[in-house]
mmCIF file of C-alpha atoms in Angstrom:
data_model
loop_
_atom_site.group_PDB
_atom_site.id
_atom_site.type_symbol
_atom_site.label_atom_id
_atom_site.label_comp_id
_atom_site.label_asym_id
_atom_site.label_seq_id
_atom_site.Cartn_x
_atom_site.Cartn_y
_atom_site.Cartn_z
ATOM 1 C CA UNK A 1 -52.347 16.414 -11.846
ATOM 2 C CA UNK A 2 -49.278 16.742 -13.830
ATOM 3 C CA UNK A 3 -45.846 16.395 -11.874
ATOM 4 C CA UNK A 4 -43.336 19.239 -11.780
ATOM 5 C CA UNK A 5 -40.317 19.193 -14.232
ATOM 6 C CA UNK A 6 -37.229 17.978 -12.822
ATOM 7 C CA UNK A 7 -33.823 19.623 -12.656
ATOM 8 C CA UNK A 8 -30.776 18.034 -14.363
ATOM 9 C CA UNK A 9 -28.574 15.956 -12.035
ATOM 10 C CA UNK A 10 -25.513 17.626 -10.769
ATOM 11 C CA UNK A 11 -22.119 16.039 -11.252
ATOM 12 C CA UNK A 12 -19.426 16.125 -8.462
ATOM 13 C CA UNK A 13 -16.171 16.670 -9.899
ATOM 14 C CA UNK A 14 -13.905 16.333 -6.869
ATOM 15 C CA UNK A 15 -13.766 16.205 -3.133
ATOM 16 C CA UNK A 16 -10.349 16.861 -1.823
ATOM 17 C CA UNK A 17 -9.133 14.371 0.904
ATOM 18 C CA UNK A 18 -7.388 16.787 3.231
ATOM 19 C CA UNK A 19 -9.310 20.212 2.983
ATOM 20 C CA UNK A 20 -12.672 18.514 2.152
ATOM 21 C CA UNK A 21 -13.519 21.210 -0.606
ATOM 22 C CA UNK A 22 -16.177 20.039 -2.912
ATOM 23 C CA UNK A 23 -16.436 21.103 -6.621
ATOM 24 C CA UNK A 24 -19.219 20.201 -9.007
ATOM 25 C CA UNK A 25 -20.838 21.061 -12.255
ATOM 26 C CA UNK A 26 -23.601 23.679 -11.546
ATOM 27 C CA UNK A 27 -27.200 22.814 -12.762
ATOM 28 C CA UNK A 28 -29.177 25.379 -14.673
ATOM 29 C CA UNK A 29 -32.145 26.645 -12.611
ATOM 30 C CA UNK A 30 -30.885 25.177 -9.213
ATOM 31 C CA UNK A 31 -31.483 27.544 -6.322
ATOM 32 C CA UNK A 32 -29.498 25.501 -3.766
ATOM 33 C CA UNK A 33 -27.765 22.161 -3.162
ATOM 34 C CA UNK A 34 -27.300 19.671 -0.302
ATOM 35 C CA UNK A 35 -24.875 17.047 0.351
ATOM 36 C CA UNK A 36 -25.687 13.620 1.901
ATOM 37 C CA UNK A 37 -22.971 11.280 2.949
ATOM 38 C CA UNK A 38 -23.493 7.341 3.357
ATOM 39 C CA UNK A 39 -21.202 4.646 4.743
ATOM 40 C CA UNK A 40 -22.664 1.514 3.258
ATOM 41 C CA UNK A 41 -26.342 1.951 3.754
ATOM 42 C CA UNK A 42 -26.079 4.282 6.743
ATOM 43 C CA UNK A 43 -26.910 7.865 6.102
ATOM 44 C CA UNK A 44 -24.396 9.542 8.352
ATOM 45 C CA UNK A 45 -24.251 13.072 7.512
ATOM 46 C CA UNK A 46 -26.191 15.881 5.701
ATOM 47 C CA UNK A 47 -25.104 19.369 4.830
ATOM 48 C CA UNK A 48 -27.487 21.891 3.535
ATOM 49 C CA UNK A 49 -26.911 25.127 1.329
ATOM 50 C CA UNK A 50 -23.733 23.845 -0.113
ATOM 51 C CA UNK A 51 -22.157 26.006 -2.860
ATOM 52 C CA UNK A 52 -19.233 25.182 -5.328
ATOM 53 C CA UNK A 53 -15.975 25.241 -3.451
ATOM 54 C CA UNK A 54 -17.566 24.839 0.052
ATOM 55 C CA UNK A 55 -15.858 22.797 2.603
ATOM 56 C CA UNK A 56 -17.718 19.625 3.732
ATOM 57 C CA UNK A 57 -17.864 19.888 7.436
ATOM 58 C CA UNK A 58 -17.646 16.168 8.249
ATOM 59 C CA UNK A 59 -14.944 14.698 10.438
ATOM 60 C CA UNK A 60 -15.400 10.860 10.888
ATOM 61 C CA UNK A 61 -13.771 9.146 14.054
ATOM 62 C CA UNK A 62 -12.953 6.107 12.062
ATOM 63 C CA UNK A 63 -11.174 5.872 8.591
ATOM 64 C CA UNK A 64 -13.578 4.550 5.892
ATOM 65 C CA UNK A 65 -14.807 5.000 2.337
ATOM 66 C CA UNK A 66 -17.932 6.919 2.070
ATOM 67 C CA UNK A 67 -20.456 7.816 -0.875
ATOM 68 C CA UNK A 68 -21.453 11.326 -1.430
ATOM 69 C CA UNK A 69 -24.536 12.442 -3.188
ATOM 70 C CA UNK A 70 -25.293 15.973 -4.267
ATOM 71 C CA UNK A 71 -28.880 17.055 -4.609
ATOM 72 C CA UNK A 72 -29.925 20.176 -6.737
ATOM 73 C CA UNK A 73 -33.121 21.889 -5.506
ATOM 74 C CA UNK A 74 -35.363 24.712 -6.727
ATOM 75 C CA UNK A 75 -38.781 25.808 -5.807
ATOM 76 C CA UNK A 76 -41.339 24.351 -8.268
ATOM 77 C CA UNK A 77 -39.061 21.715 -9.633
ATOM 78 C CA UNK A 78 -38.322 18.083 -8.918
ATOM 79 C CA UNK A 79 -34.907 17.821 -7.109
ATOM 80 C CA UNK A 80 -32.233 15.898 -8.881
ATOM 81 C CA UNK A 81 -29.483 13.728 -7.216
ATOM 82 C CA UNK A 82 -25.950 13.229 -8.486
ATOM 83 C CA UNK A 83 -24.313 9.804 -9.006
ATOM 84 C CA UNK A 84 -22.520 8.596 -5.856
ATOM 85 C CA UNK A 85 -18.933 9.895 -5.550
ATOM 86 C CA UNK A 86 -16.524 7.689 -3.627
ATOM 87 C CA UNK A 87 -14.643 9.570 -0.882
ATOM 88 C CA UNK A 88 -12.064 7.984 1.279
ATOM 89 C CA UNK A 89 -11.495 9.761 4.637
ATOM 90 C CA UNK A 90 -8.893 9.027 7.329
ATOM 91 C CA UNK A 91 -10.047 9.262 10.927
ATOM 92 C CA UNK A 92 -10.043 12.874 12.112
ATOM 93 C CA UNK A 93 -8.244 12.303 15.361
ATOM 94 C CA UNK A 94 -10.709 14.286 17.083
ATOM 95 C CA UNK A 95 -11.991 13.381 20.474
ATOM 96 C CA UNK A 96 -15.242 11.732 21.090
ATOM 97 C CA UNK A 97 -17.772 13.646 23.345
ATOM 98 C CA UNK A 98 -18.722 12.149 26.582
ATOM 99 C CA UNK A 99 -21.878 9.721 26.840
ATOM 100 C CA UNK A 100 -25.279 11.560 26.901
ATOM 101 C CA UNK A 101 -26.592 8.632 28.870
ATOM 102 C CA UNK A 102 -24.868 8.988 32.185
ATOM 103 C CA UNK A 103 -26.959 8.142 35.179
ATOM 104 C CA UNK A 104 -29.974 9.378 33.039
ATOM 105 C CA UNK A 105 -33.236 9.282 35.179
ATOM 106 C CA UNK A 106 -35.685 6.429 34.238
ATOM 107 C CA UNK A 107 -37.842 6.853 37.284
ATOM 108 C CA UNK A 108 -37.886 9.094 40.273
ATOM 109 C CA UNK A 109 -39.915 6.597 42.217
ATOM 110 C CA UNK A 110 -38.507 4.042 44.772
ATOM 111 C CA UNK A 111 -35.412 5.782 45.487
ATOM 112 C CA UNK A 112 -34.719 6.673 41.790
ATOM 113 C CA UNK A 113 -33.836 4.500 38.960
ATOM 114 C CA UNK A 114 -30.986 5.584 36.475
ATOM 115 C CA UNK A 115 -29.457 4.229 33.331
ATOM 116 C CA UNK A 116 -25.856 4.657 32.117
ATOM 117 C CA UNK A 117 -24.630 3.501 28.693
ATOM 118 C CA UNK A 118 -21.041 3.477 27.623
ATOM 119 C CA UNK A 119 -18.658 1.477 25.137
ATOM 120 C CA UNK A 120 -15.926 -0.545 26.755
ATOM 121 C CA UNK A 121 -12.474 -1.146 25.402
ATOM 122 C CA UNK A 122 -13.519 -4.143 23.264
ATOM 123 C CA UNK A 123 -16.378 -2.126 21.571
ATOM 124 C CA UNK A 124 -19.137 -3.538 23.698
ATOM 125 C CA UNK A 125 -22.085 -1.457 24.643
ATOM 126 C CA UNK A 126 -22.556 -1.620 28.387
ATOM 127 C CA UNK A 127 -26.117 -0.940 29.917
ATOM 128 C CA UNK A 128 -26.049 -0.288 33.702
ATOM 129 C CA UNK A 129 -28.876 0.324 36.050
ATOM 130 C CA UNK A 130 -28.320 2.257 39.374
ATOM 131 C CA UNK A 131 -30.353 3.778 42.203
ATOM 132 C CA UNK A 132 -30.612 4.011 45.925
ATOM 133 C CA UNK A 133 -32.419 0.745 46.220
ATOM 134 C CA UNK A 134 -30.155 -1.229 43.920
ATOM 135 C CA UNK A 135 -32.601 -1.852 40.832
ATOM 136 C CA UNK A 136 -31.773 -4.805 38.631
ATOM 137 C CA UNK A 137 -32.890 -5.551 34.980
ATOM 138 C CA UNK A 138 -36.284 -7.621 34.671
ATOM 139 C CA UNK A 139 -37.508 -9.424 31.722
ATOM 140 C CA UNK A 140 -36.055 -8.013 28.550
ATOM 141 C CA UNK A 141 -34.396 -5.153 30.264
ATOM 142 C CA UNK A 142 -34.563 -2.818 27.295
ATOM 143 C CA UNK A 143 -36.475 -3.681 24.017
ATOM 144 C CA UNK A 144 -33.162 -4.393 21.992
ATOM 145 C CA UNK A 145 -35.053 -4.591 18.743
ATOM 146 C CA UNK A 146 -36.001 -0.831 19.329
ATOM 147 C CA UNK A 147 -32.442 0.266 19.329
ATOM 148 C CA UNK A 148 -31.572 1.644 15.908
ATOM 149 C CA UNK A 149 -28.475 3.095 14.215
ATOM 150 C CA UNK A 150 -29.373 5.555 11.201
ATOM 151 C CA UNK A 151 -32.773 3.788 11.092
ATOM 152 C CA UNK A 152 -31.305 0.195 10.894
ATOM 153 C CA UNK A 153 -31.912 -2.215 13.798
ATOM 154 C CA UNK A 154 -28.923 -2.348 16.036
ATOM 155 C CA UNK A 155 -29.462 -6.100 16.790
ATOM 156 C CA UNK A 156 -28.223 -6.853 13.237
ATOM 157 C CA UNK A 157 -24.786 -6.000 14.173
ATOM 158 C CA UNK A 158 -24.612 -6.969 18.093
ATOM 159 C CA UNK A 159 -25.627 -9.913 20.242
ATOM 160 C CA UNK A 160 -27.095 -9.363 23.641
ATOM 161 C CA UNK A 161 -25.066 -10.842 26.538
ATOM 162 C CA UNK A 162 -25.704 -11.066 30.334
ATOM 163 C CA UNK A 163 -23.277 -9.847 33.048
ATOM 164 C CA UNK A 164 -21.607 -13.333 32.880
ATOM 165 C CA UNK A 165 -21.020 -13.182 29.204
ATOM 166 C CA UNK A 166 -23.757 -15.793 28.414
ATOM 167 C CA UNK A 167 -26.376 -15.178 25.628
ATOM 168 C CA UNK A 168 -29.932 -14.178 26.556
ATOM 169 C CA UNK A 169 -31.472 -11.588 28.839
ATOM 170 C CA UNK A 170 -29.970 -10.122 31.939
ATOM 171 C CA UNK A 171 -32.701 -10.480 34.603
ATOM 172 C CA UNK A 172 -31.606 -10.048 38.250
ATOM 173 C CA UNK A 173 -28.311 -8.315 37.265
ATOM 174 C CA UNK A 174 -27.503 -4.662 37.009
ATOM 175 C CA UNK A 175 -25.523 -5.067 33.708
ATOM 176 C CA UNK A 176 -25.969 -6.344 30.199
ATOM 177 C CA UNK A 177 -23.854 -5.748 27.175
ATOM 178 C CA UNK A 178 -24.349 -5.637 23.422
ATOM 179 C CA UNK A 179 -21.404 -7.500 21.810
ATOM 180 C CA UNK A 180 -20.325 -6.658 18.425
ATOM 181 C CA UNK A 181 -20.198 -9.279 15.828
ATOM 182 C CA UNK A 182 -17.177 -9.965 13.664
ATOM 183 C CA UNK A 183 -18.761 -8.286 10.621
ATOM 184 C CA UNK A 184 -19.512 -5.103 12.598
ATOM 185 C CA UNK A 185 -20.241 -2.205 10.504
ATOM 186 C CA UNK A 186 -21.078 0.241 13.264
ATOM 187 C CA UNK A 187 -18.267 2.782 13.811
ATOM 188 C CA UNK A 188 -17.328 5.006 16.769
ATOM 189 C CA UNK A 189 -19.222 8.255 16.399
ATOM 190 C CA UNK A 190 -22.349 6.405 14.895
ATOM 191 C CA UNK A 191 -25.649 7.712 16.614
ATOM 192 C CA UNK A 192 -27.823 5.114 18.260
ATOM 193 C CA UNK A 193 -31.469 5.818 19.235
ATOM 194 C CA UNK A 194 -33.891 4.066 21.552
ATOM 195 C CA UNK A 195 -37.453 4.653 22.259
ATOM 196 C CA UNK A 196 -39.213 1.695 24.108
ATOM 197 C CA UNK A 197 -39.877 0.137 27.499
ATOM 198 C CA UNK A 198 -37.382 -0.352 30.321
ATOM 199 C CA UNK A 199 -38.202 -2.977 32.863
ATOM 200 C CA UNK A 200 -36.723 -3.399 36.395
ATOM 201 C CA UNK A 201 -36.945 -4.970 39.724
ATOM 202 C CA UNK A 202 -36.413 -3.105 42.989
ATOM 203 C CA UNK A 203 -36.887 -4.138 46.765
ATOM 204 C CA UNK A 204 -38.199 -1.355 48.916
ATOM 205 C CA UNK A 205 -38.981 -1.914 52.573
ATOM 206 C CA UNK A 206 -38.764 -5.736 52.060
ATOM 207 C CA UNK A 207 -41.400 -5.428 49.196
ATOM 208 C CA UNK A 208 -40.404 -6.585 45.587
ATOM 209 C CA UNK A 209 -41.620 -4.321 43.027
ATOM 210 C CA UNK A 210 -41.609 -4.897 39.119
ATOM 211 C CA UNK A 211 -42.134 -1.550 37.612
ATOM 212 C CA UNK A 212 -41.559 -0.444 34.118
ATOM 213 C CA UNK A 213 -41.208 2.826 31.964
ATOM 214 C CA UNK A 214 -42.872 3.048 28.479
ATOM 215 C CA UNK A 215 -41.638 5.079 25.754
ATOM 216 C CA UNK A 216 -38.215 5.840 27.374
ATOM 217 C CA UNK A 217 -36.084 7.668 25.046
ATOM 218 C CA UNK A 218 -32.412 8.403 24.492
ATOM 219 C CA UNK A 219 -29.682 9.048 21.957
ATOM 220 C CA UNK A 220 -26.288 7.494 22.519
ATOM 221 C CA UNK A 221 -23.052 7.958 20.501
ATOM 222 C CA UNK A 222 -21.211 4.835 19.967
ATOM 223 C CA UNK A 223 -17.812 4.726 21.504
ATOM 224 C CA UNK A 224 -18.618 7.362 24.213
ATOM 225 C CA UNK A 225 -17.955 7.032 27.970
ATOM 226 C CA UNK A 226 -19.073 8.934 30.978
ATOM 227 C CA UNK A 227 -15.523 9.858 31.962
ATOM 228 C CA UNK A 228 -12.854 11.739 30.158
ATOM 229 C CA UNK A 229 -10.914 9.658 27.734
ATOM 230 C CA UNK A 230 -7.106 8.870 28.168
ATOM 231 C CA UNK A 231 -4.754 11.872 27.541
ATOM 232 C CA UNK A 232 -3.386 12.001 24.086
ATOM 233 C CA UNK A 233 0.304 11.720 23.330
ATOM 234 C CA UNK A 234 1.975 14.889 22.326
ATOM 235 C CA UNK A 235 1.759 15.884 18.627
ATOM 236 C CA UNK A 236 4.852 15.104 16.607
ATOM 237 C CA UNK A 237 6.689 17.769 14.613
ATOM 238 C CA UNK A 238 8.236 16.927 11.222
ATOM 239 C CA UNK A 239 11.581 18.835 10.969
ATOM 240 C CA UNK A 240 12.713 17.515 7.621
ATOM 241 C CA UNK A 241 11.951 14.974 4.657
ATOM 242 C CA UNK A 242 14.876 14.573 2.307
ATOM 243 C CA UNK A 243 14.234 13.973 -1.372
ATOM 244 C CA UNK A 244 14.919 10.338 -0.817
ATOM 245 C CA UNK A 245 12.216 10.042 1.956
ATOM 246 C CA UNK A 246 14.264 10.253 5.131
ATOM 247 C CA UNK A 247 12.010 11.679 7.721
ATOM 248 C CA UNK A 248 13.462 13.706 10.833
ATOM 249 C CA UNK A 249 11.399 14.391 13.710
ATOM 250 C CA UNK A 250 11.851 14.308 17.461
ATOM 251 C CA UNK A 251 10.689 11.247 19.435
ATOM 252 C CA UNK A 252 7.390 11.780 21.366
ATOM 253 C CA UNK A 253 7.668 10.686 25.139
ATOM 254 C CA UNK A 254 5.621 7.482 25.693
ATOM 255 C CA UNK A 255 4.921 6.781 21.903
ATOM 256 C CA UNK A 256 5.121 3.122 20.937
ATOM 257 C CA UNK A 257 5.358 3.889 17.118
ATOM 258 C CA UNK A 258 4.693 6.401 14.406
ATOM 259 C CA UNK A 259 2.635 6.613 11.119
ATOM 260 C CA UNK A 260 2.705 9.019 8.162
ATOM 261 C CA UNK A 261 -0.116 9.869 5.874
ATOM 262 C CA UNK A 262 0.971 11.181 2.510
ATOM 263 C CA UNK A 263 -1.577 13.235 0.249
ATOM 264 C CA UNK A 264 -1.078 14.371 -3.421
ATOM 265 C CA UNK A 265 -1.802 17.649 -4.926
ATOM 266 C CA UNK A 266 -5.377 16.783 -5.238
ATOM 267 C CA UNK A 267 -5.448 15.948 -1.649
ATOM 268 C CA UNK A 268 -6.005 12.338 -2.019
ATOM 269 C CA UNK A 269 -4.466 10.002 0.387
ATOM 270 C CA UNK A 270 -1.803 8.027 -1.623
ATOM 271 C CA UNK A 271 -0.026 6.131 1.173
ATOM 272 C CA UNK A 272 -0.045 5.602 4.800
ATOM 273 C CA UNK A 273 2.694 3.678 6.500
ATOM 274 C CA UNK A 274 4.835 3.113 9.716
ATOM 275 C CA UNK A 275 7.853 5.059 10.046
ATOM 276 C CA UNK A 276 10.752 5.506 12.696
ATOM 277 C CA UNK A 277 12.763 8.431 13.836
ATOM 278 C CA UNK A 278 15.410 8.705 10.960
ATOM 279 C CA UNK A 279 13.685 5.939 8.911
ATOM 280 C CA UNK A 280 12.368 6.377 5.303
ATOM 281 C CA UNK A 281 9.169 6.900 3.592
ATOM 282 C CA UNK A 282 8.755 4.097 1.130
ATOM 283 C CA UNK A 283 7.772 5.556 -2.265
ATOM 284 C CA UNK A 284 6.500 2.518 -3.851
ATOM 285 C CA UNK A 285 4.352 3.157 -7.023
ATOM 286 C CA UNK A 286 2.254 5.757 -5.506
ATOM 287 C CA UNK A 287 4.769 8.448 -4.736
ATOM 288 C CA UNK A 288 6.650 9.858 -7.701
ATOM 289 C CA UNK A 289 9.789 12.052 -7.933
ATOM 290 C CA UNK A 290 9.318 15.598 -8.985
ATOM 291 C CA UNK A 291 5.701 15.790 -7.421
ATOM 292 C CA UNK A 292 4.596 17.693 -4.575
ATOM 293 C CA UNK A 293 2.977 15.857 -1.573
ATOM 294 C CA UNK A 294 1.784 16.891 1.806
ATOM 295 C CA UNK A 295 2.812 14.604 4.779
ATOM 296 C CA UNK A 296 1.223 14.235 8.123
ATOM 297 C CA UNK A 297 2.793 12.449 11.068
ATOM 298 C CA UNK A 298 1.066 10.688 13.986
ATOM 299 C CA UNK A 299 2.517 9.250 17.261
ATOM 300 C CA UNK A 300 0.722 5.908 18.206
ATOM 301 C CA UNK A 301 0.211 4.670 21.777
ATOM 302 C CA UNK A 302 0.949 0.954 22.394
ATOM 303 C CA UNK A 303 -1.989 -1.369 21.534
ATOM 304 C CA UNK A 304 -4.363 -1.758 24.429
ATOM 305 C CA UNK A 305 -2.661 1.085 26.399
ATOM 306 C CA UNK A 306 -4.590 2.219 29.504
ATOM 307 C CA UNK A 307 -2.449 5.461 29.879
ATOM 308 C CA UNK A 308 -2.357 7.233 26.625
ATOM 309 C CA UNK A 309 -4.144 7.616 23.215
ATOM 310 C CA UNK A 310 -2.727 8.183 19.712
ATOM 311 C CA UNK A 311 -1.578 11.784 19.285
ATOM 312 C CA UNK A 312 -3.264 14.344 16.840
ATOM 313 C CA UNK A 313 -1.886 14.590 13.240
ATOM 314 C CA UNK A 314 1.193 16.745 13.004
ATOM 315 C CA UNK A 315 1.144 20.104 11.088
ATOM 316 C CA UNK A 316 1.397 19.400 7.308
ATOM 317 C CA UNK A 317 4.960 19.239 5.792
ATOM 318 C CA UNK A 318 5.188 19.928 2.175
ATOM 319 C CA UNK A 319 7.644 17.144 0.423
ATOM 320 C CA UNK A 320 8.861 17.086 -3.075
ATOM 321 C CA UNK A 321 10.500 13.654 -3.549
ATOM 322 C CA UNK A 322 13.810 13.531 -5.557
ATOM 323 C CA UNK A 323 14.610 17.241 -4.703
ATOM 324 C CA UNK A 324 15.366 19.396 -1.654
ATOM 325 C CA UNK A 325 17.154 18.672 1.445
ATOM 326 C CA UNK A 326 18.940 15.434 2.505
ATOM 327 C CA UNK A 327 20.642 14.855 5.844
ATOM 328 C CA UNK A 328 23.196 12.157 6.227
ATOM 329 C CA UNK A 329 22.835 11.819 9.916
ATOM 330 C CA UNK A 330 19.669 12.611 11.890
ATOM 331 C CA UNK A 331 19.460 15.567 14.122
ATOM 332 C CA UNK A 332 16.155 16.495 16.122
ATOM 333 C CA UNK A 333 14.240 19.586 15.160
ATOM 334 C CA UNK A 334 15.550 21.244 18.308
ATOM 335 C CA UNK A 335 19.303 20.471 17.639
ATOM 336 C CA UNK A 336 21.689 23.395 17.383
ATOM 337 C CA UNK A 337 24.511 22.941 14.804
ATOM 338 C CA UNK A 338 27.175 24.725 12.947
ATOM 339 C CA UNK A 339 26.964 24.630 9.096
ATOM 340 C CA UNK A 340 30.036 24.484 7.047
ATOM 341 C CA UNK A 341 30.828 24.435 3.247
ATOM 342 C CA UNK A 342 32.522 21.284 2.065
ATOM 343 C CA UNK A 343 35.791 23.012 2.221
ATOM 344 C CA UNK A 344 35.378 23.996 5.811
ATOM 345 C CA UNK A 345 34.008 27.416 5.598
ATOM 346 C CA UNK A 346 31.724 28.397 8.394
ATOM 347 C CA UNK A 347 28.406 29.504 6.994
ATOM 348 C CA UNK A 348 26.025 29.492 9.959
ATOM 349 C CA UNK A 349 26.862 29.284 13.756
ATOM 350 C CA UNK A 350 24.376 27.946 16.284
ATOM 351 C CA UNK A 351 21.593 27.234 13.810
ATOM 352 C CA UNK A 352 18.487 25.241 14.701
ATOM 353 C CA UNK A 353 17.883 22.335 12.405
ATOM 354 C CA UNK A 354 14.404 23.322 11.636
ATOM 355 C CA UNK A 355 15.540 26.760 10.540
ATOM 356 C CA UNK A 356 18.393 25.514 8.219
ATOM 357 C CA UNK A 357 16.373 24.300 5.152
ATOM 358 C CA UNK A 358 14.521 27.645 4.919
ATOM 359 C CA UNK A 359 17.814 29.618 5.194
ATOM 360 C CA UNK A 360 19.969 27.785 2.562
ATOM 361 C CA UNK A 361 18.325 28.548 -0.702
ATOM 362 C CA UNK A 362 19.147 25.761 -3.360
ATOM 363 C CA UNK A 363 21.782 26.915 -5.951
ATOM 364 C CA UNK A 364 22.428 23.902 -7.839
ATOM 365 C CA UNK A 365 23.767 20.738 -6.102
ATOM 366 C CA UNK A 366 25.452 21.732 -2.771
ATOM 367 C CA UNK A 367 26.820 19.612 0.094
ATOM 368 C CA UNK A 368 27.143 20.992 3.595
ATOM 369 C CA UNK A 369 28.638 19.841 6.737
ATOM 370 C CA UNK A 370 26.600 19.870 10.075
ATOM 371 C CA UNK A 371 28.295 19.613 13.466
ATOM 372 C CA UNK A 372 26.777 20.003 16.905
ATOM 373 C CA UNK A 373 28.622 20.891 20.286
ATOM 374 C CA UNK A 374 29.116 17.300 21.031
ATOM 375 C CA UNK A 375 31.092 16.526 17.893
ATOM 376 C CA UNK A 376 28.234 14.566 16.136
ATOM 377 C CA UNK A 377 28.279 15.434 12.470
ATOM 378 C CA UNK A 378 26.435 14.794 9.306
ATOM 379 C CA UNK A 379 26.277 15.847 5.577
ATOM 380 C CA UNK A 380 23.221 17.985 4.033
ATOM 381 C CA UNK A 381 22.587 17.644 0.493
ATOM 382 C CA UNK A 382 20.595 20.412 -1.237
ATOM 383 C CA UNK A 383 19.606 19.669 -4.917
#
């Protein structure tokens, strides 16, 4: 028979970096659209019934480049797929869920056999057997070649190690691990699927048994654990960014360092860089005076910290380099100061730093003097 005619391929015109709004050229005759997102050859997300101006509800746990395809569909017509659109996304900062494989029953016999799957601090996937009669792995343990990530074999990216770190199977032990290779392309949040055999040995009433379970099935999210994650650092608050890029914010307790993310008017990430309290955002070639940018701040835990995780991103701060407010000496957002004109006239008494910029409407170039109750002072420049 003859094939159905095809729709024209849609064209993605933009996907914003921060709000994740997609815009595209509509196709005549299309009844609906769907989005498919790839990272490399991994199909990591699909969203159906997408309309022009919709938000793409995709929040990765790891920063990466993604390729987005838009498919136009209509009954009685061949669907058509757009060219790939490259979309760079920062990590969402969202918490990973708990592992779905925590003491998951493999067998109810012989006092019970249970499987736990977690990711350790080095990114290794740890498979642990437990039960009343202390079962241990036998033979291949799991059929590692049956573990897949988005349809690809997981063993393409991990090596199997025994409990002592040596290569090979883990017979006679309760634990074996999959160790990521240096070219790992599997990210936290990726979904791993297993359907295959589980083999173990258990001793019951001095009798050694070697049972196995066929077609045992589970889904595991890479990076997840069976206990709650470390607490996050408090979210920082940006109180001011001067036209020259000096950034003011209160230090976060237990934070080791800070990072800013700067997005342009199209919500594309133009720079991310380390900053300090009272330090400056380096404009470089990507940040231009007179243009408006949105800035987010994140407090970072010390590398390898066992007490805290990085904070969530701050609320967005609108910054227009080369204009606006400048502070000659840094006060915290909660600081209370008096504001004077350059000739010493008191304008504001007991004002909070975070309220001053909104109160002092720019009227040409003005310089103000700030003083707190401890005698610390600074200049405020409004352009």
